[in-house]
Coordinates of C-alpha atoms in Angstrom, one line a residue:
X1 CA -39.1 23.6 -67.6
X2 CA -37.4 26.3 -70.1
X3 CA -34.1 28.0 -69.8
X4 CA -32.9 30.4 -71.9
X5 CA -29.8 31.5 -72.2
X6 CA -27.5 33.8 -74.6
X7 CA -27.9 36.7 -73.4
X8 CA -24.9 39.2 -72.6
X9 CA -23.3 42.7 -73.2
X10 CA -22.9 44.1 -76.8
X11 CA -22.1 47.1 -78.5
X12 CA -25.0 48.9 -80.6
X13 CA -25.2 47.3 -84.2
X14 CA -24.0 43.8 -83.0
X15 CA -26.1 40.6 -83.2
X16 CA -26.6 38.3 -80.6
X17 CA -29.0 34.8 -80.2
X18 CA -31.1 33.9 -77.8
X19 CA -31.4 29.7 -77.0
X20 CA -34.1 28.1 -74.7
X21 CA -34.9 25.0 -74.1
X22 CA -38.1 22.9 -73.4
X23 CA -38.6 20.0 -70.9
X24 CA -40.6 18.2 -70.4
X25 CA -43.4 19.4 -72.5
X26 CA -45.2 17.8 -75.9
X27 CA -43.2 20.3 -78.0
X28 CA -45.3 20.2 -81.0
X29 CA -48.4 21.1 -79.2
X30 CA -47.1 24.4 -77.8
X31 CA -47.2 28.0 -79.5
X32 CA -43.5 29.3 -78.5
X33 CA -41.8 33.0 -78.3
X34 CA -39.7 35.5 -76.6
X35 CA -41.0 38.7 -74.1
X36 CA -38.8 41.1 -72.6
X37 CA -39.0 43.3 -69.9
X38 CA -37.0 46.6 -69.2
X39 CA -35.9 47.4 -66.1
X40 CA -39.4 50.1 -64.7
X41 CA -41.4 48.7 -67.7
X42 CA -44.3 46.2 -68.1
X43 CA -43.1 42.9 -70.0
X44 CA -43.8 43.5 -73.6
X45 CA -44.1 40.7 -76.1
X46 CA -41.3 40.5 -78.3
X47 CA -41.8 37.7 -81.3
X48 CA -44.2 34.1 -81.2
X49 CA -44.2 30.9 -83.4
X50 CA -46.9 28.8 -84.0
X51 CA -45.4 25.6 -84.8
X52 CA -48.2 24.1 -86.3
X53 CA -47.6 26.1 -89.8
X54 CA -44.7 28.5 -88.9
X55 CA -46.6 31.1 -88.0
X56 CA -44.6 34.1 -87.0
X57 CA -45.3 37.4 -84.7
X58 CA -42.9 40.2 -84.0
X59 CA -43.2 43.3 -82.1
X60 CA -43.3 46.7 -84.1
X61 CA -39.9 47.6 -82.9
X62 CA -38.0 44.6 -83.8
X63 CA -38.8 43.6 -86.9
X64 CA -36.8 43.1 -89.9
X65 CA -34.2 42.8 -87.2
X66 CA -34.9 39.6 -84.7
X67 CA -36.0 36.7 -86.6
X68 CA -37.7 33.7 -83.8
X69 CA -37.1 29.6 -84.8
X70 CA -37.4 26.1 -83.9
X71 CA -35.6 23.1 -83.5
X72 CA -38.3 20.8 -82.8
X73 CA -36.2 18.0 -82.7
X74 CA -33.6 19.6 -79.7
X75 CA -37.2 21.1 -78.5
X76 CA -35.7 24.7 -78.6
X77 CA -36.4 27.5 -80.0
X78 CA -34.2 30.7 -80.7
X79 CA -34.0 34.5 -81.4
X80 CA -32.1 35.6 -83.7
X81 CA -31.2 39.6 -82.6
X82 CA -29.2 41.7 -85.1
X83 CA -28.6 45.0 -85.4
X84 CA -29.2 45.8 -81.9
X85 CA -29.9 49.1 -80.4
X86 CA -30.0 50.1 -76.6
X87 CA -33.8 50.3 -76.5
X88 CA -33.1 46.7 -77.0
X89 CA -31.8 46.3 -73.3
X90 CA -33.7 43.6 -71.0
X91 CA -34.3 41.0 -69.9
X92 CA -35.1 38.4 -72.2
X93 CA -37.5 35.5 -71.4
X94 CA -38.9 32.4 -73.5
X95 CA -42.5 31.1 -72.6
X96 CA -44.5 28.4 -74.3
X97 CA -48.7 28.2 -74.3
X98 CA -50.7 24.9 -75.3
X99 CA -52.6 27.6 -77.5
X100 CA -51.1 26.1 -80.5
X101 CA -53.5 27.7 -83.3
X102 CA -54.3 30.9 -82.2
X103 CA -53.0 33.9 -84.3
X104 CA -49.8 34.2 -82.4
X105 CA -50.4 38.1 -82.3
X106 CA -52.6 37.4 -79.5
X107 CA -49.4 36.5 -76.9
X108 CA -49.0 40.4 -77.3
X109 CA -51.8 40.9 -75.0
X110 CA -52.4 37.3 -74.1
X111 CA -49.3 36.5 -71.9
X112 CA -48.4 32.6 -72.6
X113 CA -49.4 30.5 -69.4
X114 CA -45.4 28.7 -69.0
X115 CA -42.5 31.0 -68.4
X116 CA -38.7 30.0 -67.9
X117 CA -35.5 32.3 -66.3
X118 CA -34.7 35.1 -68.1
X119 CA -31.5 35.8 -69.4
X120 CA -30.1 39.8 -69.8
X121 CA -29.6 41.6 -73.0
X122 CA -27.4 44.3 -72.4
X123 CA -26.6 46.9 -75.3
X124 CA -24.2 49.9 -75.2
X125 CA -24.2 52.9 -77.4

């Protein structure tokens, strides 16, 4: 199971971070990361871990602003959104894949197999 949550309304420029949780899986064996999905656009990969060596991934448009990370102790990992702009506006989900040393690049087109709820990212201009 994964549930994310921290999601919510914001103002352009503001920072917000995204928390989900993983139950009942072998955390350490699983690639991690975040997709969104506009409302009348495909789901688009967003940022990926591979937890096996830190391996990071992140979508043209967000980097140098959203940075992904783990707790692998609380089994949860977390996106770290700043400076956000109203392109940024979505729904936000967290999915994990047993693919754990891939090139995490590859979730971009390669949608992770376990999905939780999204939660809504809502940014005003």
């Amino acid at each position: 199971q994964l549930q994310a949550s921290g999601g919510g309304v914001v103002q352009s420029g503001a920072s917000l971070r995204l928390s989900c949780v993983a139950r009942g899986f072998i955390f350490d064996d699983y690639a991690v990361g975040w997709y969104r999905q506009a409302s009348g656009e495909e789901r688009e990969g967003v940022s990926f871990i591979r937890k096996s060596d830190g391996a990071t991934d992140y979508a043209d448009s967000v980097k140098g602003r959203f940075t992904i990370s783990v707790d692998k102790a609380k089994h949860m990992v977390f996106l770290q959104m700043n400076n956000l702009k109203p392109e940024d506006t979505a729904v936000y989900y967290c999915a994990l894949d047993y693919r754990n040393t891939v090139n995490p690049r590859i979730f971009h087109t390669s949608r992770m197999r376990y999905w939780g709820e999204g939660t809504q990212v809502t940014v005003s201009s």
